[in-house]
Short mmCIF file of C-alpha atoms in Angstrom, two decimals:
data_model
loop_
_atom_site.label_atom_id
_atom_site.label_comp_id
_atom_site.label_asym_id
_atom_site.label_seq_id
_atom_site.Cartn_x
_atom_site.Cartn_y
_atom_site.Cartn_z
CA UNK J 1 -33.85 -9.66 -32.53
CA UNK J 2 -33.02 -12.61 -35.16
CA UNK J 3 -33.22 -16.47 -34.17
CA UNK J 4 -29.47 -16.17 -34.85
CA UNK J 5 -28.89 -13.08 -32.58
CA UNK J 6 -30.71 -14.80 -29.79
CA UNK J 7 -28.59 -17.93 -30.32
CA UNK J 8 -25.33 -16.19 -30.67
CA UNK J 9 -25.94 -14.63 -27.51
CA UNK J 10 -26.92 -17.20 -25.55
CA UNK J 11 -24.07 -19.48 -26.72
CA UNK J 12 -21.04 -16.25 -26.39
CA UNK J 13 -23.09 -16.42 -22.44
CA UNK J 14 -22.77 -19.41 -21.76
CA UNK J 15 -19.08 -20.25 -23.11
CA UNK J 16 -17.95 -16.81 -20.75
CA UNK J 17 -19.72 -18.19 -17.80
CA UNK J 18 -17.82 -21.61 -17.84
CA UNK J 19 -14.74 -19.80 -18.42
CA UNK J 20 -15.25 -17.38 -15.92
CA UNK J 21 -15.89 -19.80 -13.34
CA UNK J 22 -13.51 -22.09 -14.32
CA UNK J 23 -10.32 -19.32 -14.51
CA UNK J 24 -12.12 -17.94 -11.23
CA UNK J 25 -11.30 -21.35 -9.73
CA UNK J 26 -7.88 -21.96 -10.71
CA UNK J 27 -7.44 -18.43 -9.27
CA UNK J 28 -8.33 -19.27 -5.85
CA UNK J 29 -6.53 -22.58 -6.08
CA UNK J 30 -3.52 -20.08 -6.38
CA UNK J 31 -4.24 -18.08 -3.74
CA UNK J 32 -5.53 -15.27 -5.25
CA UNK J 33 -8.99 -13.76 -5.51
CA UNK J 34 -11.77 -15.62 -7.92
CA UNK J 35 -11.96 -11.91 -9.75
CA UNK J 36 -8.09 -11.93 -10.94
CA UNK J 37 -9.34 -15.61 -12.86
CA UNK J 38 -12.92 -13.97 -14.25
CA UNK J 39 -11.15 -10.58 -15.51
CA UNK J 40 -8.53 -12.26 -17.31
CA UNK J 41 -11.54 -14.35 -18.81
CA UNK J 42 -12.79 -11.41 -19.95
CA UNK J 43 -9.38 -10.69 -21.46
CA UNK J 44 -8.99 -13.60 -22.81
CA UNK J 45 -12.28 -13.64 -24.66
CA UNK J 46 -11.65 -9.65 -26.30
CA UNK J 47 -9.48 -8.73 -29.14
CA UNK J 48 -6.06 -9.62 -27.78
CA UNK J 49 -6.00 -13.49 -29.19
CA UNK J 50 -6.35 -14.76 -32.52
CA UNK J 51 -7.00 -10.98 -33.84
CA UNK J 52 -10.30 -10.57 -31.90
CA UNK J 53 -11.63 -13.90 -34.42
CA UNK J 54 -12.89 -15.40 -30.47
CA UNK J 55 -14.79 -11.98 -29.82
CA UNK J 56 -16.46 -11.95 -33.67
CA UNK J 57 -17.49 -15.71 -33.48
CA UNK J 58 -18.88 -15.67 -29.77
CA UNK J 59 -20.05 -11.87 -29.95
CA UNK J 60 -20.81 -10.79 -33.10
CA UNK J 61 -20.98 -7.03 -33.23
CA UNK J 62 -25.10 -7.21 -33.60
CA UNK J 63 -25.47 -8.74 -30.60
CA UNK J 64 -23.13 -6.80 -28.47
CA UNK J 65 -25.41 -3.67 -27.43
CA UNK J 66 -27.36 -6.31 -25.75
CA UNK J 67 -24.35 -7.76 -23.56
CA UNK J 68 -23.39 -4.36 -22.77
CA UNK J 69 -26.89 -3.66 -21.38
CA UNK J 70 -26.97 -6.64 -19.51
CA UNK J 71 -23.12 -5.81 -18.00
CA UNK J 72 -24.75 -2.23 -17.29
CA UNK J 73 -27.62 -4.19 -15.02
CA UNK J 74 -24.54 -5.73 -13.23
CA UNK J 75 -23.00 -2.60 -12.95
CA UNK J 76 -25.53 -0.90 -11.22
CA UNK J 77 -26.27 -3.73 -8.68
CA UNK J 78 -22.67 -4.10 -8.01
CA UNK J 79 -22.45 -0.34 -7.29
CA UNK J 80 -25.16 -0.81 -5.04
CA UNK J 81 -23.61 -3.60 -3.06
CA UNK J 82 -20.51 -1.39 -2.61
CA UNK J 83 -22.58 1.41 -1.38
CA UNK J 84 -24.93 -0.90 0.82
CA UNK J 85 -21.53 -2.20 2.49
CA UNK J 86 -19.65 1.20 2.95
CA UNK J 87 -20.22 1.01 6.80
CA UNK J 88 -18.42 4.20 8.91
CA UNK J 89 -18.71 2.73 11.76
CA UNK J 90 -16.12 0.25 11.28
CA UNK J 91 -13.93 3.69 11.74
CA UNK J 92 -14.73 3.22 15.49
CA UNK J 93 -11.41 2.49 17.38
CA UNK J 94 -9.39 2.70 13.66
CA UNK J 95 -10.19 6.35 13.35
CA UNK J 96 -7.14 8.44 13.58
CA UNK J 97 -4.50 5.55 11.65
CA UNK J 98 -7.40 4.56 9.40
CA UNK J 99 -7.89 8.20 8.18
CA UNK J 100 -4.36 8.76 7.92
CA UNK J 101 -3.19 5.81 5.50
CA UNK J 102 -6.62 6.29 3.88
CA UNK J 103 -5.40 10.13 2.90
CA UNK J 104 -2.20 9.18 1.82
CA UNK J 105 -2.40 6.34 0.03
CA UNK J 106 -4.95 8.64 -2.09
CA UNK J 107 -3.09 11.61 -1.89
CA UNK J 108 0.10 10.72 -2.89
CA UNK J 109 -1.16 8.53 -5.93
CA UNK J 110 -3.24 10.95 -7.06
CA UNK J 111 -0.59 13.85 -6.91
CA UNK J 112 1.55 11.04 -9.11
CA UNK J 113 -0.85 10.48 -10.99
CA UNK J 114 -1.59 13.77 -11.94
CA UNK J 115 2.04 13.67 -13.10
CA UNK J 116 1.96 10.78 -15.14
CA UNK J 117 -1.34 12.31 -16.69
CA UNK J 118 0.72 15.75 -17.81
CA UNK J 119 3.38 13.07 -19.62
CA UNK J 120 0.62 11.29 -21.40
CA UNK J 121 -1.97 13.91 -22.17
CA UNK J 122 -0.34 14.55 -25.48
CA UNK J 123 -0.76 11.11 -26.81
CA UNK J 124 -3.72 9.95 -24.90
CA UNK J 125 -6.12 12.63 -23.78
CA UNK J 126 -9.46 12.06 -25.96
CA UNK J 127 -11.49 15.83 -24.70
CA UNK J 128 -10.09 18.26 -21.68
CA UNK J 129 -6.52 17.97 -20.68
CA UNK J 130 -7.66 18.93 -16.59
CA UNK J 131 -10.36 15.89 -16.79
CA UNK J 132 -7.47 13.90 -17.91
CA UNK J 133 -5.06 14.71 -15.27
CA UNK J 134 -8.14 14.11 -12.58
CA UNK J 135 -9.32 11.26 -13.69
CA UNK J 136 -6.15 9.38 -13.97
CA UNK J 137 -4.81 10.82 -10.51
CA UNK J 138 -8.30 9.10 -9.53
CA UNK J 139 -7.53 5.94 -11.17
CA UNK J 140 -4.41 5.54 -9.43
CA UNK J 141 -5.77 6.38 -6.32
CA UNK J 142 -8.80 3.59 -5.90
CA UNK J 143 -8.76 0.69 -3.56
CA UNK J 144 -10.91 -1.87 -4.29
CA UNK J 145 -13.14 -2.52 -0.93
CA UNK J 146 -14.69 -6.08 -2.15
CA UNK J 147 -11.48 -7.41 -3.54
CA UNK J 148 -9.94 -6.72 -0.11
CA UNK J 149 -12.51 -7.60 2.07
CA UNK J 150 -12.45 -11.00 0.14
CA UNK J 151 -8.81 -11.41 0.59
CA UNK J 152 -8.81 -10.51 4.48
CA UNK J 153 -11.52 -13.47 4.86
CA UNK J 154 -9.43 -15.75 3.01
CA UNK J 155 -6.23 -14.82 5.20
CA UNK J 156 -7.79 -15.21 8.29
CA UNK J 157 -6.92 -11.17 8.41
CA UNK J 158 -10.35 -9.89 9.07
CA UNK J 159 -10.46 -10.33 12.67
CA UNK J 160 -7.57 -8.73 13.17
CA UNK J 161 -6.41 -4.81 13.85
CA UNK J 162 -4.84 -4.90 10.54
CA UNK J 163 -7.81 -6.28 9.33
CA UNK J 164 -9.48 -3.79 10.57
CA UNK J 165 -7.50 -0.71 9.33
CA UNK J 166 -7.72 -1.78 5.92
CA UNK J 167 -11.51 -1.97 5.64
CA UNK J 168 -11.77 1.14 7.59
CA UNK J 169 -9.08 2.61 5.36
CA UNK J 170 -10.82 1.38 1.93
CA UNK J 171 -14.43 2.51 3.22
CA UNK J 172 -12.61 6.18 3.18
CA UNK J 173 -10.85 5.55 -0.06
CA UNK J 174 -14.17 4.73 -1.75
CA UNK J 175 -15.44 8.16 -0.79
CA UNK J 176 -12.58 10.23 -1.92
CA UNK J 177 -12.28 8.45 -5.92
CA UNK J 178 -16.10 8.56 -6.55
CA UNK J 179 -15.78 12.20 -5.05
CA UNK J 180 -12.64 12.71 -7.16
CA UNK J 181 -14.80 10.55 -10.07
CA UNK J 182 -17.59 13.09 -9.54
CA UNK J 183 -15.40 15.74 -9.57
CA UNK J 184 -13.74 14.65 -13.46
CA UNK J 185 -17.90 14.19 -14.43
CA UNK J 186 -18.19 17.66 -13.88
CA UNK J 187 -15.23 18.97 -15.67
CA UNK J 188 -15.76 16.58 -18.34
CA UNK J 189 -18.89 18.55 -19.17
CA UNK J 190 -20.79 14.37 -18.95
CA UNK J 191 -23.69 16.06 -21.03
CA UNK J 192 -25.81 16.54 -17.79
CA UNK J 193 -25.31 21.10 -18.60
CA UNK J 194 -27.56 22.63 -15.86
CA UNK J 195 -28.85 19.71 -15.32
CA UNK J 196 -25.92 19.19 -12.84
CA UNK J 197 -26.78 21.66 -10.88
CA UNK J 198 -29.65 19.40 -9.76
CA UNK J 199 -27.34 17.18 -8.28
CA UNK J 200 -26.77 18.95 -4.44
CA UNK J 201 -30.80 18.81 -4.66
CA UNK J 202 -31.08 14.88 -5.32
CA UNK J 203 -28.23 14.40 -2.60
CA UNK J 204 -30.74 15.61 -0.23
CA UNK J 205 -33.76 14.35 -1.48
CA UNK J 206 -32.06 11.19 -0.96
CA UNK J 207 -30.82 12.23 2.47
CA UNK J 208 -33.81 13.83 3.52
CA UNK J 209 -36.55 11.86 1.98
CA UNK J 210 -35.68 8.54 0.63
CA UNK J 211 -33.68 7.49 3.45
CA UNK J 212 -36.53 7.94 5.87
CA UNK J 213 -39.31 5.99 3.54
CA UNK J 214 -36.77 2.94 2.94
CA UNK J 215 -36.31 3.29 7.02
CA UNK J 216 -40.53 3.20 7.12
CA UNK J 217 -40.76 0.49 4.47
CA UNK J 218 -38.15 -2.02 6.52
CA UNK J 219 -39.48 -0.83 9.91
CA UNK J 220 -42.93 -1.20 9.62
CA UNK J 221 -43.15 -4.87 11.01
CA UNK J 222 -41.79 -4.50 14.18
CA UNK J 223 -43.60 -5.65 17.17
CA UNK J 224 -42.91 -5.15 20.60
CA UNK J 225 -40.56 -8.21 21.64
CA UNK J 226 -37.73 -6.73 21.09
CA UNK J 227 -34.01 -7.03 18.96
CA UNK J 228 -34.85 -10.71 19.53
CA UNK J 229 -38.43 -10.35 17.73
CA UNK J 230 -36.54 -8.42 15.06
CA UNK J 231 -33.88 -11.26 14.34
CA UNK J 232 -36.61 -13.73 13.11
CA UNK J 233 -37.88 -10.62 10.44
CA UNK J 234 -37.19 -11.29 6.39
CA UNK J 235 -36.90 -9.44 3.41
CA UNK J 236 -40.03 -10.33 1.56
CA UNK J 237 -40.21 -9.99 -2.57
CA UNK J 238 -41.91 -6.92 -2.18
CA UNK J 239 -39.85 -5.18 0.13
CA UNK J 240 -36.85 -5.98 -2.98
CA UNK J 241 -39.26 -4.80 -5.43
CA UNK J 242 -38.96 -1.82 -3.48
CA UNK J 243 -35.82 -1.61 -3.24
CA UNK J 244 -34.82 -2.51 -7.33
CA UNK J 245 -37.75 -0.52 -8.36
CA UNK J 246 -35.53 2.42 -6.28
CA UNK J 247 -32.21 1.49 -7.29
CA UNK J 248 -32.67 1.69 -11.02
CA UNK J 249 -34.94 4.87 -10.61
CA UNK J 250 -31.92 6.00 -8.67
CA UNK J 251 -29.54 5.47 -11.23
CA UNK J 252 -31.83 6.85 -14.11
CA UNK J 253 -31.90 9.97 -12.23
CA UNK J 254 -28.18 10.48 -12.13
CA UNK J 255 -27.83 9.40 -16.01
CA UNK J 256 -29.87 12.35 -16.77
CA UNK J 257 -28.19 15.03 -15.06
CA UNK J 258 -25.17 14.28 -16.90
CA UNK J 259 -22.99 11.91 -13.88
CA UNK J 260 -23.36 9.10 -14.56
CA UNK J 261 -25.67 5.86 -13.59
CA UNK J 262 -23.12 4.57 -11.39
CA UNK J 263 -23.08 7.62 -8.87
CA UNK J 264 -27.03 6.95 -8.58
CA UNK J 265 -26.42 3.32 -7.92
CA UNK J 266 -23.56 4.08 -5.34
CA UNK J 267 -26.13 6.88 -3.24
CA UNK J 268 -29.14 4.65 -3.53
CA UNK J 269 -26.96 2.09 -1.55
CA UNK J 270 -25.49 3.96 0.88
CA UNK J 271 -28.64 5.35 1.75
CA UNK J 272 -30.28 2.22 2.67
CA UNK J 273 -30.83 1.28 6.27
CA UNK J 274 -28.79 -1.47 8.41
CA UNK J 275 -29.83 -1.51 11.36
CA UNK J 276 -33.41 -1.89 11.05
CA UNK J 277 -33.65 -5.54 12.31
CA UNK J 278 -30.78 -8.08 12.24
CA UNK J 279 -29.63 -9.79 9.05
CA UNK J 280 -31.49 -6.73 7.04
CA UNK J 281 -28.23 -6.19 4.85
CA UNK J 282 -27.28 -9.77 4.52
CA UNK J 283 -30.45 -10.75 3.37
CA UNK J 284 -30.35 -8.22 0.71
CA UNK J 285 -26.80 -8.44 -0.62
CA UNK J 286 -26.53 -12.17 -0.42
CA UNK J 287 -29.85 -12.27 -3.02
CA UNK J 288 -27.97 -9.62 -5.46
CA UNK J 289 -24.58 -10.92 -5.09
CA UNK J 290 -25.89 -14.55 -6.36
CA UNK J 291 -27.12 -12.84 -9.58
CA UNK J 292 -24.89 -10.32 -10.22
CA UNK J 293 -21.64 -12.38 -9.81
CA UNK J 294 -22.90 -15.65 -11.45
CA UNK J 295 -24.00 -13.99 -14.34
CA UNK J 296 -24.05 -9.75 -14.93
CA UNK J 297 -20.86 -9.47 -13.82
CA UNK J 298 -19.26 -11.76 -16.22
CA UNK J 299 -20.95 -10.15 -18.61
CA UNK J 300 -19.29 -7.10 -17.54
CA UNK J 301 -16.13 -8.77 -18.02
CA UNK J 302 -16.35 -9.38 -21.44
CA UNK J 303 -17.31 -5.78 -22.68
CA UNK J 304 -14.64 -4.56 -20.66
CA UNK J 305 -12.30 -7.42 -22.40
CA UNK J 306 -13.47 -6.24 -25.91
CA UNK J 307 -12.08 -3.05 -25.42
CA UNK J 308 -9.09 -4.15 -24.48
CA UNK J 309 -6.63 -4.98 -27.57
CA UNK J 310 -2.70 -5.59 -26.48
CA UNK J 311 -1.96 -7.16 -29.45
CA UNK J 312 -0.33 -4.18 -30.86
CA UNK J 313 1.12 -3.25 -27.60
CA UNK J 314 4.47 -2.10 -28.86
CA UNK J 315 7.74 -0.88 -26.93
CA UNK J 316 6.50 2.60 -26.27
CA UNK J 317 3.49 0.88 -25.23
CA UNK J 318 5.07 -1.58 -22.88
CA UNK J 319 7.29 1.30 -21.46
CA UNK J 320 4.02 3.46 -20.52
CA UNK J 321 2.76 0.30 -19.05
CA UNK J 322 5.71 0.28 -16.82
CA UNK J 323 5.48 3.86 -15.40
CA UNK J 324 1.82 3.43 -15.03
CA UNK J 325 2.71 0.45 -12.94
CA UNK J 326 5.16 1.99 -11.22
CA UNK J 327 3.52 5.15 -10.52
CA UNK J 328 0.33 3.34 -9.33
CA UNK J 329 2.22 0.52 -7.00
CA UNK J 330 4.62 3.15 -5.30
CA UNK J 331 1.91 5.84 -4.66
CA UNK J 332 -0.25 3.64 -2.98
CA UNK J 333 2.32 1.71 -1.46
CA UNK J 334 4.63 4.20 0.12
CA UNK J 335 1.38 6.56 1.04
CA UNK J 336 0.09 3.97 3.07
CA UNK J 337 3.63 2.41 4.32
CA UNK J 338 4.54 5.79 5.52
CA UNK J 339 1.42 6.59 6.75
CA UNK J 340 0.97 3.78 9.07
CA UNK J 341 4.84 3.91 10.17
CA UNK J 342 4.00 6.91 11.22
CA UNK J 343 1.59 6.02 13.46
CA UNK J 344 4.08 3.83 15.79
CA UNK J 345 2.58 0.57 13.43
CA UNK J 346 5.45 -1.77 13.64
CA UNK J 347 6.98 -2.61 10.07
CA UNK J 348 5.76 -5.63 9.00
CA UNK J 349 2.20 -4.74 10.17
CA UNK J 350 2.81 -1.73 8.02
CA UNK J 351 3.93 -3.47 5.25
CA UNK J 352 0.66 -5.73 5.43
CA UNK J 353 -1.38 -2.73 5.42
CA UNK J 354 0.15 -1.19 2.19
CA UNK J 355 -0.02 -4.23 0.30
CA UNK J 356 -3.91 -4.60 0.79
CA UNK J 357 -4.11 -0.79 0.22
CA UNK J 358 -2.63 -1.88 -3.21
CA UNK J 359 -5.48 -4.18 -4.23
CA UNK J 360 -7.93 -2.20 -7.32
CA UNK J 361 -9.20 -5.36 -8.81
CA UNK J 362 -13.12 -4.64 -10.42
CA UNK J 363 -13.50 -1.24 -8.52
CA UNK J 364 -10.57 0.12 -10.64
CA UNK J 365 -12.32 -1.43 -13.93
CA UNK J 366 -16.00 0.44 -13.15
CA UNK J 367 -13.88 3.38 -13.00
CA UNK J 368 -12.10 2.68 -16.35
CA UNK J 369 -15.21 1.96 -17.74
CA UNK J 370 -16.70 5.67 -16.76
CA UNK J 371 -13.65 7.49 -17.71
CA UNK J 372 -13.76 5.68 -21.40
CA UNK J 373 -17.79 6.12 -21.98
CA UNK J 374 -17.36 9.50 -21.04
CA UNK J 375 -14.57 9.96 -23.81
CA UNK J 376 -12.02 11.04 -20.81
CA UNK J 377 -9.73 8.49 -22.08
CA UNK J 378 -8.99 6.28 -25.14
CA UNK J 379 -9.26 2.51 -25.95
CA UNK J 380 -5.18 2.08 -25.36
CA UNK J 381 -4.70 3.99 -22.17
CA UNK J 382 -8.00 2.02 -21.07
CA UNK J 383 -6.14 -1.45 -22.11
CA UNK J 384 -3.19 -0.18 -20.04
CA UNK J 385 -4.80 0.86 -17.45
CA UNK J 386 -6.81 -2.73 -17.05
CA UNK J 387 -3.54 -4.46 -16.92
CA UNK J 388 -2.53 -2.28 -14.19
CA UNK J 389 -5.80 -3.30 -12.42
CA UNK J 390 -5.43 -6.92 -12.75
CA UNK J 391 -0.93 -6.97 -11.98
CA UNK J 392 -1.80 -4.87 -8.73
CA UNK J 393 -4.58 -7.59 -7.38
CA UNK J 394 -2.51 -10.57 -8.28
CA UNK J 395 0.42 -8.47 -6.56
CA UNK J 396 -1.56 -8.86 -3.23
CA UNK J 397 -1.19 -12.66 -2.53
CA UNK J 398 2.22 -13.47 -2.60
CA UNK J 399 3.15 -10.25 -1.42
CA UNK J 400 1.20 -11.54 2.03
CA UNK J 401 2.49 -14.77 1.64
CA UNK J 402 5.82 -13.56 1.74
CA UNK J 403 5.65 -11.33 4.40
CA UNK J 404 4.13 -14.38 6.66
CA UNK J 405 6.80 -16.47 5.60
CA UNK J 406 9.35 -13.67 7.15
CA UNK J 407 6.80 -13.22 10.51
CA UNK J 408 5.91 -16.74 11.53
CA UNK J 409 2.70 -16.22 9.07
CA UNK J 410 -0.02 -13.79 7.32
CA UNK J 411 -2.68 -14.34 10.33
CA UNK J 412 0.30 -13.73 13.05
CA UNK J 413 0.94 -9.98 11.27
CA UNK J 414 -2.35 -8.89 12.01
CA UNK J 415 -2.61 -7.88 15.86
CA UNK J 416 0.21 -5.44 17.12
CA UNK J 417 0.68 -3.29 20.18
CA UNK J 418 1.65 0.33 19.06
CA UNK J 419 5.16 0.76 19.63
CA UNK J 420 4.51 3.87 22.09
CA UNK J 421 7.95 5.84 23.05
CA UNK J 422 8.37 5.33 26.34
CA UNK J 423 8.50 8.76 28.26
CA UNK J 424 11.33 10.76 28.72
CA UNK J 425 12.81 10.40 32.51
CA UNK J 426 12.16 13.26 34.69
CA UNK J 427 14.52 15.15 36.31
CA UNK J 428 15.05 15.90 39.47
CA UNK J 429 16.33 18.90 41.13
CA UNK J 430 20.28 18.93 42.55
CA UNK J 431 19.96 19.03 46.40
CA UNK J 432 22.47 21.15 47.70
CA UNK J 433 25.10 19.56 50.60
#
C-alpha cells in the first residue's frame, strides 16, 4: 500500500462514518430505524450522484479491495450476531400462530417471487435460470430479525403478544431464506464441487463437537453457589479470542466448500451457548455490536452503495421496480395478514403483525450481496432489489403509526384476546306431553 492509498482510505472512512451516523440520526428523529439513514448513506456515497465522481474521489478503485475486506469482517460478525440471537425458545406460547404467519409470509412471497423471477430471467439472469427463480423467491421472502427487533423496542411493542409473534415469526423466517439461500448455493454450482458434500459433515461437527467445547470453555468457572454465583461471571479476552479465533475459522471453512462465508458465520453463532451463566450473550454481542456497527458495517454500506447505479434507471427500469415492489410488499403482507386472521387475531393486531413481517432492511442486503458475488444476479437487478430493501423498512413506521392513530395507539395494538367462537348451543331433546 502507497502513502496515498492509506490516506485515501482513511479519509473515504472517515467522511462515510460521519455521514452514516449523521443520516442514521435524522432517521430515528423520523421515526424510523438508524439503518434506513446509514443505507441510504451508502447510496448516497456510490455511483448514483454526480456520475459516481463522490465514489472515485473518496474511493478510488485501488483502494477499494481493502474496504470490501473490511465490510466482509463486518459481515461475518454481523452474521454471527444474527445467529447468536436466533433464540427458539421465544416460540414457547407463540408456537402454533408464530409458525403459521412465519410459513406464509415466506411461502407466498417466495411462490411470487418465483413468478416475478420467470418474467425477468430473460433480461436479468447472469448463470442458471432455476438459481435465479430461487434466489429471488428467497429475496422476497426475508424478514429482517434486527431491523424488527429494533423497531418493536422503539414502539414499546416488544412486551407485547404481538411483539412476541413477530420475533418468534422472524426467528423462523431466518431459517427458511438461509435454507432457501443454501439451497440457490448449491444449484448455483458456488465453486465448492464435492467439496459440498462436506457440508452435512461440518453441520455435525459443529453440532456434535464444537457446541460441546464452546459449552466447556464458558462453563468451566462455575463454582458451587449457584445461578446467583453465575450472574457475577464475565467474558474475559480470552474466552473472545476463543470465540473470534472460531468464528472466522468457521466461516473459512464454509468459503471453501463452495457456500459461502456467511453460512459459516450464521452456524458458528447459533451454535454458541446461552445459558451458561447469566448475561453470557449480552456480554458478547454488546462487545461486537459496538465494532461492527460503528465502523464494519458502514463500511459494508458503501460497497454495497457502489454497486448500486440508478442513474440510468429508465422507464422499463422504474416499471420492474414497481412489480418488484409490489410483488415483495403483497406477498409478505397478505401471507402474514391472512395467516394471523386466520388464527382468530383480531384485525388491527393482524395488520400490526404483517407490517413488521414486511421489514428486510440489512438482512435483505447480505442476501443481495451473496446472490451478486455468486454471479446469481446482475449489478441492475441488485440496484433494484436494494431499493426494494430500503422502501419496505421505511414502509414500517408510518404504517404503525397509522394504525395507532386508528386504535387509540401502536403500544395499545399489541395485547389481544383471541376472538374464540363461542360454542354452538346444545340441543336438547323434545319431551313428549
Amino acid at each position: 500500500m502507497t502513502q496515498e492509498q492509506i490516506q485515501s482510505f482513511f479519509l473515504g472512512l472517515a467522511a462515510i462514518l460521519a455521514l452514516s451516523r449523521l443520516l442514521g440520526a435524522a432517521a430515528r428523529r423520523l421515526g424510523q430505524p438508524p439503518v434506513v439513514g446509514e443505507l441510504l448513506a451508502g447510496l448516497l456515497v456510490g455511483p448514483t450522484l454526480f456520475g459516481g465522481a463522490l465514489a472515485d474521489h473518496l474511493f478510488p478503485t485501488d483502494v477499494r479491495p481493502m474496504l470490501t475486506a473490511l465490510a466482509n469482517l463486518g459481515l461475518v460478525l454481523f452474521m454471527f450476531v444474527i445467529g447468536y440471537e436466533l433464540d427458539l425458545s421465544r416460540l414457547r406460547g407463540q408456537g402454533r400462530v408464530a409458525a403459521s404467519v412465519s410459513l406464509c409470509s415466506v411461502l407466498l412471497p417466495l411462490l411470487l417471487g418465483g413468478l416475478l423471477a420467470l418474467h425477468l430471467a430473460d433480461r436479468h439472469a447472469t448463470g442458471s435460470r432455476a438459481a435465479f427463480v430461487l434466489f429471488l423467491g428467497a429475496a422476497m421472502a426475508v424478514t429482517a430479525f434486527p431491523v424488527l427487533a429494533r423497531i418493536l423496542a422503539d414502539t414499546g411493542l416488544g412486551r407485547t403478544r404481538v411483539g412476541g409473534i413477530a420475533l418468534a415469526g422472524a426467528a423462523l423466517d431466518d431459517i427458511l431464506a438461509w435454507s432457501l439461500l443454501a439451497v440457490v448455493v448449491t444449484v448455483a454450482g458456488g465453486g465448492g464441487q464435492w467439496r459440498m458434500l462436506l457440508a452435512p459433515v461440518y453441520l455435525a461437527l459443529m453440532l456434535l463437537v464444537v457446541r460441546p467445547l464452546l459449552r466447556r470453555l464458558f462453563d468451566g468457572r462455575r463454582d458451587a453457589t449457584g445461578w446467583q454465583g453465575w450472574a457475577r461471571e464475565h467474558v474475559t479476552a480470552d474466552q473472545l479470542i476463543v470465540v473470534i479465533g472460531g468464528l472466522l475459522l468457521s466461516s473459512l471453512a464454509t468459503e471453501w466448500m463452495g457456500a459461502h462465508f456467511v453460512f459459516g458465520a450464521f452456524l458458528f453463532g447459533a451454535v454458541m451457548p446461552r445459558d451458561t451463566f447469566r448475561g453470557l450473550r449480552p456480554q458478547i454481542t454488546d462487545r461486537l455490536e459496538y465494532v461492527t456497527r460503528l465502523l464494519l458495517l458502514p463500511a459494508f454500506f458503501v460497497v454495497a452503495g457502489l454497486q448500486v447505479d440508478l442513474s440510468r434507471l429508465g422507464s422499463r427500469g422504474l416499471g420492474e421496480l414497481g412489480l418488484i415492489l409490489l410483488t415483495a410488499v403483497t406477498g409478505k403482507f397478505a401471507g402474514a395478514y391472512v395467516a394471523a386472521r386466520a388464527n382468530r387475531v383480531p384485525p388491527a393486531q393482524s395488520g400490526v403483525l404483517a407490517t413488521l413481517m414486511n421489514t428486510r432492511g440489512l438482512t435483505e442486503i447480505v442476501i443481495l450481496t451473496v446472490g451478486l458475488q455468486l454471479h446469481v444476479i446482475g449489478g441492475e437487478l441488485y440496484g433494484l432489489m436494494v431499493v426494494m430493501a430500503l422502501v419496505t423498512t421505511a414502509m414500517a413506521g408510518p404504517l404503525l403509526h397509522l394504525l395507532g392513530r386508528r386504535d387509540g395507539g401502536v403500544t395499545a395494538l399489541g395485547d389481544f384476546e383471541y376472538a374464540l367462537p363461542s360454542p354452538a348451543p346444545r340441543k336438547t331433546p323434545a319431551t313428549k306431553p
